[in-house]
Coordinates of C-alpha atoms in Angstrom, one line a residue:
Chain A
X23 CA 60.9 14.7 -80.9
X24 CA 62.4 13.0 -83.7
X25 CA 65.3 15.1 -83.6
X26 CA 66.0 14.8 -80.1
X27 CA 65.8 10.9 -80.6
X28 CA 68.2 11.1 -83.4
X29 CA 70.4 13.2 -81.4
X30 CA 70.3 11.2 -78.0
X31 CA 71.4 8.3 -80.4
X32 CA 74.2 9.7 -82.2
X33 CA 74.8 13.2 -80.0
X34 CA 76.6 16.1 -81.6
X35 CA 75.3 15.0 -85.1
X36 CA 74.9 17.8 -87.5
X37 CA 70.8 18.9 -88.0
X38 CA 69.5 17.0 -91.3
X39 CA 69.7 18.1 -94.5
X40 CA 66.4 20.2 -95.0
X41 CA 64.9 17.5 -97.1
X42 CA 65.9 14.4 -95.2
X43 CA 62.5 14.5 -93.2
X44 CA 60.5 14.9 -96.2
X45 CA 62.3 12.4 -98.6
X46 CA 61.7 9.8 -95.5
X47 CA 58.4 10.5 -95.1
X48 CA 57.6 10.2 -99.1
X49 CA 60.2 7.1 -99.5
X50 CA 60.2 5.2 -97.0
X51 CA 58.3 1.7 -96.6
X52 CA 55.6 1.3 -94.9
X53 CA 57.7 -1.4 -92.3
X54 CA 59.8 1.2 -91.7
X55 CA 57.8 4.2 -91.2
X56 CA 55.5 1.8 -88.9
X57 CA 59.1 0.1 -87.2
X58 CA 60.9 3.9 -86.5
X59 CA 57.4 5.8 -85.4
X60 CA 56.8 2.7 -82.8
X61 CA 60.5 3.7 -82.1
X62 CA 59.6 7.8 -81.9
X63 CA 56.5 6.1 -79.7
X64 CA 58.5 4.1 -77.4
X65 CA 61.5 5.5 -77.3
X66 CA 60.6 9.3 -77.0
X67 CA 57.6 9.0 -74.6
X68 CA 56.5 6.2 -72.7
X69 CA 59.6 4.5 -72.3
X70 CA 61.1 8.0 -70.3
X71 CA 57.4 8.4 -68.7
X72 CA 58.5 4.5 -66.7
X73 CA 61.7 6.3 -65.6
X74 CA 59.7 8.8 -64.1
X75 CA 60.1 12.0 -66.9
X76 CA 56.5 12.8 -67.6
X77 CA 57.6 15.2 -70.3
X78 CA 59.4 12.5 -72.7
X79 CA 62.6 12.8 -73.8
X80 CA 62.7 16.1 -74.4
X81 CA 62.3 17.1 -71.0
X82 CA 65.6 15.1 -70.2
X83 CA 68.9 16.6 -69.6
X84 CA 71.5 15.8 -71.9
X85 CA 73.1 13.5 -69.5
X86 CA 69.9 11.8 -68.3
X87 CA 69.0 11.2 -71.9
X88 CA 72.4 9.6 -72.4
X89 CA 71.8 7.3 -69.4
X90 CA 68.5 6.5 -70.8
X91 CA 69.3 5.3 -74.3
X92 CA 72.5 3.4 -72.8
X93 CA 69.9 1.3 -70.8
X94 CA 67.0 0.7 -73.0
X95 CA 69.9 -0.3 -75.4
X96 CA 70.5 -3.6 -74.0
X97 CA 67.4 -4.2 -72.7
X98 CA 64.7 -6.8 -74.6
X99 CA 62.7 -6.0 -77.0
X100 CA 63.3 -2.4 -76.7
X101 CA 67.0 -2.9 -78.2
X102 CA 65.3 -3.8 -81.5
X103 CA 64.1 -0.2 -81.4
X104 CA 66.8 1.1 -80.7
X105 CA 68.6 -0.4 -83.0
X106 CA 66.0 1.2 -86.0
X107 CA 66.3 4.2 -84.9
X108 CA 69.7 4.3 -84.8
X109 CA 70.0 3.2 -88.7
X110 CA 68.0 6.5 -88.9
X111 CA 70.0 8.5 -86.8
X112 CA 73.1 7.8 -88.5
X113 CA 71.4 8.3 -92.3
X114 CA 70.2 11.6 -90.9
X115 CA 73.7 12.8 -89.5
X116 CA 75.3 12.0 -92.7
X117 CA 72.4 13.6 -94.8
X118 CA 74.5 16.7 -94.2
X119 CA 77.3 16.9 -95.4
X120 CA 79.6 18.8 -92.9
X121 CA 80.3 15.5 -91.3
X122 CA 81.0 13.0 -94.2
X123 CA 83.2 16.2 -95.2
X124 CA 84.6 16.8 -91.9
X125 CA 85.6 13.2 -91.9
X126 CA 87.2 12.5 -95.3
X127 CA 89.3 15.6 -94.7
X128 CA 87.9 17.4 -97.4
X129 CA 86.3 20.3 -94.6
Chain B
X10 CA 67.4 4.9 -129.4
X11 CA 64.4 5.6 -128.4
X12 CA 63.5 5.6 -124.6
X13 CA 59.9 6.2 -123.4
X14 CA 59.7 7.6 -119.6
X15 CA 57.1 6.8 -117.9
X16 CA 56.9 10.2 -116.4
X17 CA 56.1 12.2 -119.1
X18 CA 53.4 10.0 -120.7
X19 CA 49.8 11.4 -119.6
X20 CA 47.9 9.6 -122.3
X21 CA 47.4 5.7 -122.5
X22 CA 50.4 4.3 -124.1
X23 CA 49.4 1.3 -126.9
X24 CA 52.6 -0.8 -128.3
X25 CA 53.1 -3.7 -130.3
X26 CA 56.4 -6.0 -130.9
X27 CA 57.9 -9.0 -131.3
X28 CA 59.1 -9.9 -127.8
X29 CA 58.1 -7.5 -124.3
X30 CA 60.3 -8.3 -121.5
X31 CA 59.6 -6.9 -118.5
X32 CA 62.6 -5.9 -116.1
X33 CA 65.8 -4.6 -117.6
X34 CA 68.4 -5.7 -115.1
X35 CA 70.9 -8.4 -116.2
X36 CA 68.4 -10.9 -117.5
X37 CA 66.2 -8.4 -119.2
X38 CA 69.3 -6.4 -120.8
X39 CA 70.8 -9.8 -122.3
X40 CA 67.2 -10.9 -123.3
X41 CA 67.2 -8.1 -125.6
X42 CA 70.4 -7.5 -126.4
X43 CA 70.3 -11.2 -128.1
X44 CA 67.3 -11.4 -129.9
X45 CA 67.3 -7.9 -131.1
X46 CA 70.6 -8.7 -132.7
X47 CA 68.7 -11.7 -133.9
X48 CA 66.5 -9.3 -136.4
X49 CA 63.3 -9.3 -133.5
X50 CA 61.6 -5.6 -131.7
X51 CA 61.9 -5.9 -128.4
X52 CA 60.1 -3.5 -125.8
X53 CA 61.7 -3.5 -122.3
X54 CA 59.5 -2.6 -119.5
X55 CA 61.3 -1.1 -116.1
X56 CA 59.4 0.1 -112.8
X57 CA 62.5 2.2 -112.0
X58 CA 63.4 5.3 -113.6
X59 CA 66.8 5.7 -115.8
X60 CA 69.1 7.6 -113.7
X61 CA 72.0 9.8 -115.9
X62 CA 75.0 9.1 -113.4
X63 CA 75.6 12.4 -112.9
X64 CA 72.8 12.3 -110.9
X65 CA 73.9 9.5 -108.8
X66 CA 74.0 10.5 -105.4
X67 CA 77.2 10.8 -102.8
X68 CA 75.0 10.2 -99.8
X69 CA 74.1 6.4 -98.7
X70 CA 71.0 8.0 -97.9
X71 CA 70.0 9.7 -100.5
X72 CA 71.0 6.9 -102.9
X73 CA 69.0 4.6 -100.8
X74 CA 65.6 7.0 -101.4
X75 CA 66.0 7.3 -105.0
X76 CA 68.2 4.2 -106.3
X77 CA 66.7 1.3 -104.6
X78 CA 63.5 -0.4 -104.5
X79 CA 61.7 0.0 -101.1
X80 CA 64.8 2.5 -100.1
X81 CA 66.9 -0.2 -99.7
X82 CA 64.6 -1.5 -96.6
X83 CA 62.9 -4.4 -97.7
X84 CA 63.5 -7.0 -95.1
X85 CA 62.3 -10.8 -95.2
X86 CA 58.9 -12.1 -93.0
X87 CA 60.7 -14.5 -90.5
X88 CA 62.2 -14.6 -87.4
X89 CA 65.1 -12.9 -88.2
X90 CA 64.0 -10.3 -90.9
X91 CA 66.6 -9.7 -92.6
X92 CA 66.7 -6.9 -95.3
X93 CA 67.5 -7.6 -98.7
X94 CA 68.6 -5.2 -101.0
X95 CA 67.7 -4.3 -104.7
X96 CA 67.8 -1.7 -107.2
X97 CA 64.9 0.0 -108.7
X98 CA 66.0 1.8 -111.7
X99 CA 66.8 1.2 -115.5
X100 CA 69.4 -1.6 -115.5
X101 CA 68.1 -3.1 -112.2
X102 CA 70.7 -3.5 -109.6
X103 CA 73.4 -3.8 -112.1
X104 CA 74.4 0.1 -111.5
X105 CA 73.8 0.1 -107.7
X106 CA 75.8 -3.1 -106.7
X107 CA 79.7 -4.0 -106.3
X108 CA 80.8 -4.8 -109.4
X109 CA 82.0 -7.8 -109.0
X110 CA 82.0 -10.9 -111.6
X111 CA 81.8 -14.6 -111.2
X112 CA 81.3 -17.1 -114.0
X113 CA 78.8 -20.0 -113.7
X114 CA 81.4 -22.6 -111.3
X115 CA 81.6 -25.8 -112.4
X116 CA 81.2 -27.4 -109.3
X117 CA 77.9 -25.6 -109.0
X118 CA 76.8 -26.5 -112.8
X119 CA 77.7 -30.5 -112.5
X120 CA 75.1 -30.3 -109.3
X121 CA 72.5 -28.8 -111.2
X122 CA 73.2 -31.4 -113.9
X123 CA 73.6 -34.2 -111.9
X124 CA 70.2 -33.6 -110.4
X125 CA 68.2 -32.8 -113.9
X126 CA 70.2 -34.1 -116.3
X127 CA 67.7 -32.7 -119.2
X128 CA 68.8 -29.3 -118.4
X129 CA 71.9 -30.1 -120.2
X130 CA 70.1 -30.0 -123.3
X131 CA 69.7 -25.9 -123.4
X132 CA 72.7 -25.5 -120.6
X133 CA 75.4 -26.5 -122.0
X134 CA 78.7 -26.0 -121.1
X135 CA 80.7 -25.1 -123.9
X136 CA 77.4 -23.0 -125.1
X137 CA 77.5 -21.3 -121.7
X138 CA 81.4 -20.8 -121.2
X139 CA 81.5 -19.2 -125.1
X140 CA 78.3 -16.8 -124.1
X141 CA 80.2 -15.9 -120.9
X142 CA 83.1 -14.9 -122.6
X143 CA 81.6 -12.6 -124.9
X144 CA 79.8 -10.8 -122.2
X145 CA 82.9 -10.9 -120.0
X146 CA 84.4 -9.1 -123.1
X147 CA 81.7 -6.5 -123.6
X148 CA 81.6 -5.9 -119.9
X149 CA 85.1 -5.5 -120.1
X150 CA 85.5 -7.9 -116.8
X151 CA 89.1 -7.8 -115.3
X152 CA 91.0 -8.3 -111.8
X153 CA 91.0 -4.7 -109.9
X154 CA 94.0 -2.7 -110.9
X155 CA 96.5 -2.7 -107.4
X156 CA 97.0 1.3 -108.2
X157 CA 92.9 1.9 -107.4
X158 CA 92.9 -0.7 -104.8
X159 CA 92.8 1.3 -101.6
X160 CA 93.6 0.1 -98.3
X161 CA 90.5 -1.5 -97.5
X162 CA 91.3 -3.9 -100.4
X163 CA 95.3 -4.7 -99.9
X164 CA 94.7 -4.9 -95.7
X165 CA 92.2 -8.1 -97.1
X166 CA 95.6 -9.6 -99.0
X167 CA 97.4 -9.5 -96.1
X168 CA 94.7 -11.0 -93.9
X169 CA 94.1 -13.7 -96.0
X170 CA 98.2 -14.2 -96.9
X171 CA 99.0 -14.5 -93.2
X172 CA 96.3 -17.5 -93.0
X173 CA 97.1 -18.6 -96.5
X174 CA 93.3 -18.8 -97.6
X175 CA 93.3 -18.4 -101.1
X176 CA 92.4 -14.9 -102.3
X177 CA 92.8 -12.5 -105.1
X178 CA 91.7 -9.1 -106.8
X179 CA 88.0 -9.3 -107.4
X180 CA 87.2 -9.3 -111.5
X181 CA 84.8 -6.4 -112.1
X182 CA 83.3 -5.2 -114.9
X183 CA 84.8 -1.6 -115.1
X184 CA 86.8 0.8 -117.0
X185 CA 89.4 3.1 -116.0
X186 CA 87.6 2.8 -112.7
X187 CA 89.2 5.6 -110.8
X188 CA 88.6 3.9 -106.9
X189 CA 85.8 6.2 -106.1
X190 CA 84.6 3.5 -104.1
X191 CA 80.6 4.8 -104.8
X192 CA 79.6 1.4 -106.6
X193 CA 76.6 1.2 -104.3
X194 CA 75.7 4.7 -104.9
X195 CA 76.1 4.4 -108.5
X196 CA 79.3 5.8 -110.2
X197 CA 78.9 9.0 -111.1
X198 CA 81.9 9.2 -114.0
X199 CA 80.2 5.8 -115.6
X200 CA 83.3 4.0 -115.0
X201 CA 80.9 0.9 -114.0
X202 CA 80.3 -1.5 -117.2
X203 CA 76.1 -2.2 -116.2
X204 CA 74.0 -3.7 -117.9
X205 CA 72.1 -0.5 -118.9
X206 CA 75.6 1.3 -120.7
X207 CA 76.7 -1.8 -122.4
X208 CA 73.9 -4.8 -123.0
X209 CA 70.6 -2.9 -123.2
X210 CA 72.7 0.1 -124.6
X211 CA 73.8 -2.4 -127.7
X212 CA 69.9 -3.6 -127.8
X213 CA 68.8 0.1 -128.2
X214 CA 71.3 0.2 -131.5
X215 CA 69.0 -2.6 -132.2
X216 CA 65.6 -0.8 -132.2
X217 CA 64.7 -1.9 -128.9
X218 CA 62.6 0.6 -126.9
X219 CA 62.5 0.9 -123.3
X220 CA 59.4 2.1 -121.2
X221 CA 60.8 3.0 -117.8
X222 CA 58.8 3.8 -114.7
X223 CA 56.2 1.6 -115.5
X224 CA 54.5 -0.9 -113.7
X225 CA 53.8 -4.2 -115.2
X226 CA 50.6 -5.6 -113.6
X227 CA 48.8 -7.9 -115.4
X228 CA 50.0 -10.4 -117.7
X229 CA 47.8 -11.1 -120.8
X230 CA 46.5 -14.3 -121.3
X231 CA 44.9 -15.7 -124.4
X232 CA 43.6 -19.6 -124.7
X233 CA 46.9 -20.2 -122.6
X234 CA 49.3 -18.1 -125.0
X235 CA 51.2 -14.8 -123.2
X236 CA 50.0 -12.2 -125.8
X237 CA 51.4 -9.3 -123.8
X238 CA 51.5 -7.2 -120.6
X239 CA 49.2 -4.0 -118.7
X240 CA 50.0 -1.7 -116.1
X241 CA 49.9 1.8 -115.0
X242 CA 52.6 4.3 -115.8
X243 CA 54.7 5.2 -112.1
X244 CA 54.2 8.8 -111.8
X245 CA 50.6 9.1 -113.4
X246 CA 49.2 6.1 -112.9
X247 CA 48.6 6.3 -117.0
X248 CA 47.5 3.0 -118.4
X249 CA 49.8 1.1 -121.3
X250 CA 49.5 -1.9 -122.7
X251 CA 52.0 -3.7 -125.0
X252 CA 50.9 -6.6 -126.9
X253 CA 54.2 -9.0 -128.0
X254 CA 53.5 -11.3 -131.2
X255 CA 55.8 -14.2 -129.9
X256 CA 57.0 -13.7 -126.2
X257 CA 56.6 -12.2 -123.0
X258 CA 60.0 -12.5 -120.5
X259 CA 59.8 -12.1 -116.8
X260 CA 63.3 -11.0 -116.0
X261 CA 62.5 -8.8 -112.8
X262 CA 64.5 -10.9 -110.1
X263 CA 63.4 -13.8 -108.1
X264 CA 61.2 -11.7 -105.9
X265 CA 59.0 -9.6 -108.4
X266 CA 58.7 -12.4 -111.2
X267 CA 57.1 -15.0 -109.1
X268 CA 55.3 -12.4 -107.5
X269 CA 53.7 -11.2 -111.0
X270 CA 53.1 -14.9 -111.6
X271 CA 51.1 -14.7 -108.7
X272 CA 49.4 -12.2 -108.6
X273 CA 47.8 -12.8 -112.3
X274 CA 46.9 -16.1 -110.7
X275 CA 49.4 -18.6 -112.6
X276 CA 50.3 -20.9 -110.2
X277 CA 51.5 -23.4 -111.7
X278 CA 54.1 -25.6 -109.8
X279 CA 55.9 -24.2 -107.2
X280 CA 56.4 -21.0 -108.3
X281 CA 57.6 -18.3 -105.6
X282 CA 58.9 -21.6 -103.5
X283 CA 62.3 -22.5 -103.8
X284 CA 63.8 -19.2 -102.4
X285 CA 67.7 -19.4 -101.8
X286 CA 70.0 -16.6 -101.5
X287 CA 73.3 -15.7 -99.5
X288 CA 72.5 -14.2 -96.3
X289 CA 76.0 -12.1 -95.6
X290 CA 77.5 -10.7 -91.9
X291 CA 80.4 -8.6 -91.8
X292 CA 82.9 -7.9 -89.3
X293 CA 84.1 -4.4 -88.5
X294 CA 87.8 -3.6 -87.5
X295 CA 89.9 -0.6 -86.0
X296 CA 93.3 -0.4 -88.0
X297 CA 96.1 1.7 -85.8
X298 CA 96.3 3.8 -89.0
X299 CA 93.8 5.9 -91.2
X300 CA 92.3 3.2 -93.7
X301 CA 89.8 5.5 -95.1
X302 CA 87.4 2.8 -96.4
X303 CA 85.3 5.2 -98.5
X304 CA 88.8 5.1 -101.1
X305 CA 89.9 2.8 -103.9
X306 CA 87.4 0.2 -105.3
X307 CA 84.3 -0.5 -103.7
X308 CA 84.4 -3.9 -103.3
X309 CA 88.2 -4.7 -104.9
X310 CA 89.3 -8.2 -102.7
X311 CA 87.8 -11.4 -102.4
X312 CA 88.9 -14.5 -100.4
X313 CA 87.8 -17.9 -102.1
X314 CA 89.5 -20.6 -100.3
X315 CA 86.4 -21.4 -98.1
X316 CA 84.2 -21.9 -101.2
X317 CA 83.8 -25.9 -100.0
X318 CA 82.7 -24.1 -96.7
X319 CA 79.6 -22.4 -98.3
X320 CA 81.9 -19.0 -97.8
X321 CA 82.9 -16.1 -99.9
X322 CA 84.8 -13.1 -98.4
X323 CA 84.9 -9.8 -99.7
X324 CA 85.9 -6.6 -98.8
X325 CA 82.7 -4.0 -98.5
X326 CA 82.3 -0.7 -99.1
X327 CA 79.4 1.5 -97.8
X328 CA 78.7 5.0 -97.7
X329 CA 79.4 6.5 -94.5
X330 CA 76.0 6.6 -93.4
X331 CA 75.3 3.4 -93.4
X332 CA 78.4 2.2 -92.1
X333 CA 78.3 4.2 -89.2
X334 CA 74.6 2.2 -88.7
X335 CA 76.6 -0.7 -88.5
X336 CA 79.0 0.7 -85.5
X337 CA 78.5 -0.3 -81.9
X338 CA 76.9 1.9 -79.7
X339 CA 74.8 4.5 -78.6
X340 CA 75.2 7.7 -77.8
X341 CA 78.4 8.9 -76.4
X342 CA 80.2 5.7 -77.1
X343 CA 78.7 5.9 -81.3
X344 CA 79.2 8.9 -81.5
X345 CA 83.5 8.3 -80.6
X346 CA 83.4 5.1 -83.2
X347 CA 81.9 7.5 -85.4
X348 CA 85.0 10.3 -85.1
X349 CA 86.9 7.1 -85.8
X350 CA 85.8 6.0 -88.6
X351 CA 88.8 7.0 -91.3
X352 CA 90.6 4.1 -89.1
X353 CA 87.6 1.8 -90.0
X354 CA 87.0 -1.3 -92.1
X355 CA 84.1 -4.0 -92.7
X356 CA 84.1 -7.1 -94.4
X357 CA 82.0 -9.0 -95.5
X358 CA 81.2 -13.3 -95.6
X359 CA 78.7 -14.3 -98.5
X360 CA 76.9 -17.9 -97.2
X361 CA 75.6 -20.1 -99.5
X362 CA 72.5 -21.1 -97.7
X363 CA 70.7 -24.3 -97.5
X364 CA 67.9 -22.2 -96.6
X365 CA 64.8 -22.2 -98.8
X366 CA 62.3 -19.8 -98.3
X367 CA 58.7 -18.8 -100.4
X368 CA 57.9 -15.6 -102.1
X369 CA 54.0 -14.5 -102.1
X370 CA 51.6 -12.4 -103.3
X371 CA 49.7 -10.0 -101.1
X372 CA 47.7 -7.5 -102.9
X373 CA 50.0 -7.3 -105.8
X374 CA 53.1 -6.5 -103.3
X375 CA 55.5 -9.3 -102.8
X376 CA 56.6 -10.7 -99.9
X377 CA 59.5 -13.1 -98.7
X378 CA 59.3 -15.5 -96.3
X379 CA 62.3 -16.8 -95.0
X380 CA 64.2 -18.5 -92.4
X381 CA 68.5 -19.2 -91.8
X382 CA 68.7 -22.6 -90.7
X383 CA 70.6 -23.4 -88.0
X384 CA 73.3 -25.0 -90.2
X385 CA 73.5 -21.4 -92.0
X386 CA 73.6 -19.9 -88.6
X387 CA 76.9 -21.7 -88.1
X388 CA 78.3 -20.5 -91.5
X389 CA 77.7 -16.9 -90.2
X390 CA 79.9 -18.1 -87.1
X391 CA 82.5 -19.4 -89.1
X392 CA 82.5 -17.4 -91.3
X393 CA 83.0 -14.4 -88.8
X394 CA 85.8 -16.2 -87.3
X395 CA 87.5 -16.0 -90.2
X396 CA 87.0 -12.2 -91.0
X397 CA 88.0 -11.2 -87.8
X398 CA 91.3 -13.7 -87.8
X399 CA 92.1 -12.0 -91.3
X400 CA 91.8 -8.6 -89.5
X401 CA 93.8 -9.3 -87.1
X402 CA 96.4 -10.8 -89.0
X403 CA 95.8 -7.6 -91.4
X404 CA 96.9 -4.9 -88.6
X405 CA 93.8 -4.6 -87.0
X406 CA 93.9 -3.5 -83.4
X407 CA 90.3 -5.1 -82.3
X408 CA 87.4 -6.2 -84.8
X409 CA 83.9 -5.6 -83.8
X410 CA 81.2 -9.0 -84.7
X411 CA 78.2 -6.9 -84.4
X412 CA 76.3 -10.4 -82.7
X413 CA 74.2 -9.9 -79.9
X414 CA 75.6 -11.4 -76.7
X415 CA 79.2 -11.7 -77.4
X416 CA 82.1 -9.6 -76.6
X417 CA 81.2 -5.8 -78.6
X418 CA 85.3 -5.5 -79.7
X419 CA 87.9 -7.6 -79.2
X420 CA 91.3 -8.7 -80.1
X421 CA 91.4 -12.2 -79.0
X422 CA 91.4 -14.6 -81.2
X423 CA 90.4 -17.1 -78.2
X424 CA 86.6 -14.6 -78.3
X425 CA 86.8 -15.6 -82.3
X426 CA 87.2 -19.5 -81.9
X427 CA 84.3 -18.8 -78.7
X428 CA 81.8 -16.9 -81.3
X429 CA 82.4 -19.7 -83.9
X430 CA 82.6 -22.9 -82.4
X431 CA 79.4 -21.5 -79.0
X432 CA 77.9 -18.6 -80.2
X433 CA 74.0 -17.6 -80.3
X434 CA 72.2 -20.5 -82.6
X435 CA 69.4 -17.9 -83.8
X436 CA 69.8 -15.9 -86.9
X437 CA 68.1 -13.5 -84.6
X438 CA 71.4 -12.4 -83.0
X439 CA 73.3 -11.3 -86.3
X440 CA 73.8 -8.3 -88.7
X441 CA 72.8 -10.1 -91.6
X442 CA 71.8 -8.2 -94.8
X443 CA 70.6 -10.8 -98.0
X444 CA 72.5 -10.3 -101.8
X445 CA 71.6 -12.3 -104.7
X446 CA 67.9 -14.2 -104.7
X447 CA 67.3 -17.5 -106.8
X448 CA 65.4 -20.4 -107.4
X449 CA 61.3 -19.1 -107.3
X450 CA 60.5 -20.2 -111.0
X451 CA 63.4 -23.4 -111.1
X452 CA 63.6 -24.6 -114.6
X453 CA 63.5 -28.2 -114.9
X454 CA 62.3 -31.0 -116.9
X455 CA 59.1 -32.3 -114.9
X456 CA 56.5 -29.9 -114.6
X457 CA 55.6 -31.3 -111.1
X458 CA 58.8 -29.8 -109.7
X459 CA 59.7 -26.8 -112.1
X460 CA 57.8 -23.8 -112.9
X461 CA 60.1 -23.4 -116.4
X462 CA 60.8 -26.2 -118.7
X463 CA 64.5 -26.9 -119.7
X464 CA 63.4 -24.3 -122.9
X465 CA 62.4 -21.1 -120.0
X466 CA 59.1 -21.6 -121.5
X467 CA 56.3 -21.8 -118.3
X468 CA 54.8 -25.7 -118.3
X469 CA 51.6 -24.5 -118.4
X470 CA 51.3 -20.6 -120.2
X471 CA 52.6 -21.0 -124.2
X472 CA 55.2 -18.1 -125.3
X473 CA 55.4 -17.2 -121.4
X474 CA 59.0 -17.1 -120.6
X475 CA 61.3 -16.8 -117.8
X476 CA 64.8 -15.4 -117.8
X477 CA 66.0 -14.1 -114.5
X478 CA 67.8 -16.1 -111.1
X479 CA 64.8 -16.9 -110.6
X480 CA 64.8 -19.6 -112.9
X481 CA 68.2 -21.1 -111.2
X482 CA 67.8 -24.7 -109.5
X483 CA 69.9 -23.2 -106.5
X484 CA 71.6 -20.5 -105.4
X485 CA 75.5 -20.6 -106.0
X486 CA 77.8 -19.3 -103.5
X487 CA 78.9 -16.6 -106.1
X488 CA 77.9 -13.3 -107.4
X489 CA 75.5 -14.1 -109.9
X490 CA 75.5 -10.9 -112.2
X491 CA 77.5 -12.5 -115.5
X492 CA 75.6 -16.4 -114.7
X493 CA 72.3 -14.2 -115.2
X494 CA 73.5 -12.3 -118.1
X495 CA 75.0 -16.0 -119.8
X496 CA 71.6 -18.1 -118.9
X497 CA 69.5 -15.2 -119.7
X498 CA 71.2 -15.2 -123.4
X499 CA 70.2 -18.6 -123.8
X500 CA 66.8 -17.6 -122.8
X501 CA 66.9 -15.5 -125.7
X502 CA 68.5 -18.0 -127.8
X503 CA 66.2 -20.6 -126.9
X504 CA 62.8 -18.0 -127.7
X505 CA 64.3 -17.3 -130.8
X506 CA 64.7 -21.3 -131.6
X507 CA 61.2 -21.7 -131.0
X508 CA 59.9 -18.9 -133.7
X509 CA 62.2 -20.4 -136.4

């Protein structure tokens, strides 16, 4: 689910490096783990339910996920969770050197 | 050179020395350097690891995970949970800062002396200047060479010039900088003259020992005198004890130092209170040509003409993973912004905030309670307006304030003026972060309003000294690493004086 949320926030992002989630889980402080965990639960499962998607974010089509994430990104309270998830999504995307190499013109 | 790596020590470690210093950042390294040069044996204890520059990662995430405290995700407690950033490694934050150097501003110094004239007994201006001169020579502090400044810095010069605001190349502690733009992740080419490579290295030449990956937990106090410290080696939890004949010096930062005192029940005076800092906001801008913000000196130009308003502007340089998180939008809009990152820059405004907060300790961990005042938030808005104007004047197609409830992007000066004059009043609307922290063990002549005296010695515990920015009576509005080193050196002088 967390990779699904990550590519919903940043579509087209490459797979995370093999060590990313391991390192994230091992080194992130408690409040970040908690915040991200809540973001995952609410954005990945609870909010989609409210929008009628009983299988959560993973059950939605790409277009539906796009529509969903844009909508919650401006909703009170939910937008704060999106912000947390966005920071992690971007770090994850750049943990794979492909994206950085391409943007820097090194690929 | 003696480096004891706490990760490799499996049995209880006992050391005896003349002076033990807790923290190997700018203050701790300056203290160790001075005292060891005066012939004293010093042990410096550092909670973080000692990294070889070749091991510094390029990835923003990896550097956050390995080099920073709490993955660079420490936040203050308050309505606006602003992140604050600290390095956790030998050298403190100096290996991962922007290498920006400022001397102690005379106007700030005068404020301090005016409020407490007896501070001048220790903080003599001429002596401070002489110590600063020597430190700047040792760290090779010079203005950024235009040849390696890169577009982000040169465009800031252009924008400031167009607005008629005083600006200049940043003076940086680097030697033969290659403009790799990786200061914040640690310079893999070892061009940054951070303290572990300079001041601490000098101390090691004079028989100082460094114990790394070791967390100090207890200050040993016997009959009202500090006698040493105890703690645990980080990886193995093996205990250690360092006994000091003459002094225990705390130099663990304006967050960790007061927390250590509080955790040890040393609660005299306003310890932990008077937390002051420089919260900063930033403006992103998109330019018509590639500006490749990862190239050139990480932070090579600054705008100083509004310091009287409590504002100082700097070009910013982040790892791309961090920069992407600051772009507008989510979903496909964000993906498009990421593709345009070679055309984006980010500039920052650091605010000499008036707000005061507090460091508390709970179960041995520090927590910072802090909230910018309405006036500070107004200064955020002023700073963002000026940043936006400078960017547009430098040729940006559009600028992105990153402020909730305000236009996402604009090329209109009117929008920036509106942001300044009537933007959100709550700090929660702004993407701000805290750098540079001060004041939580302030020095002063009145034991009722200070934690340490004008000689840096704790008012209630003899032979216990504080040397880091927690002794600063106020924030200073500029990048503090050089003043921290200079004042740390004066602390060392006082320790030595007390012994002789």
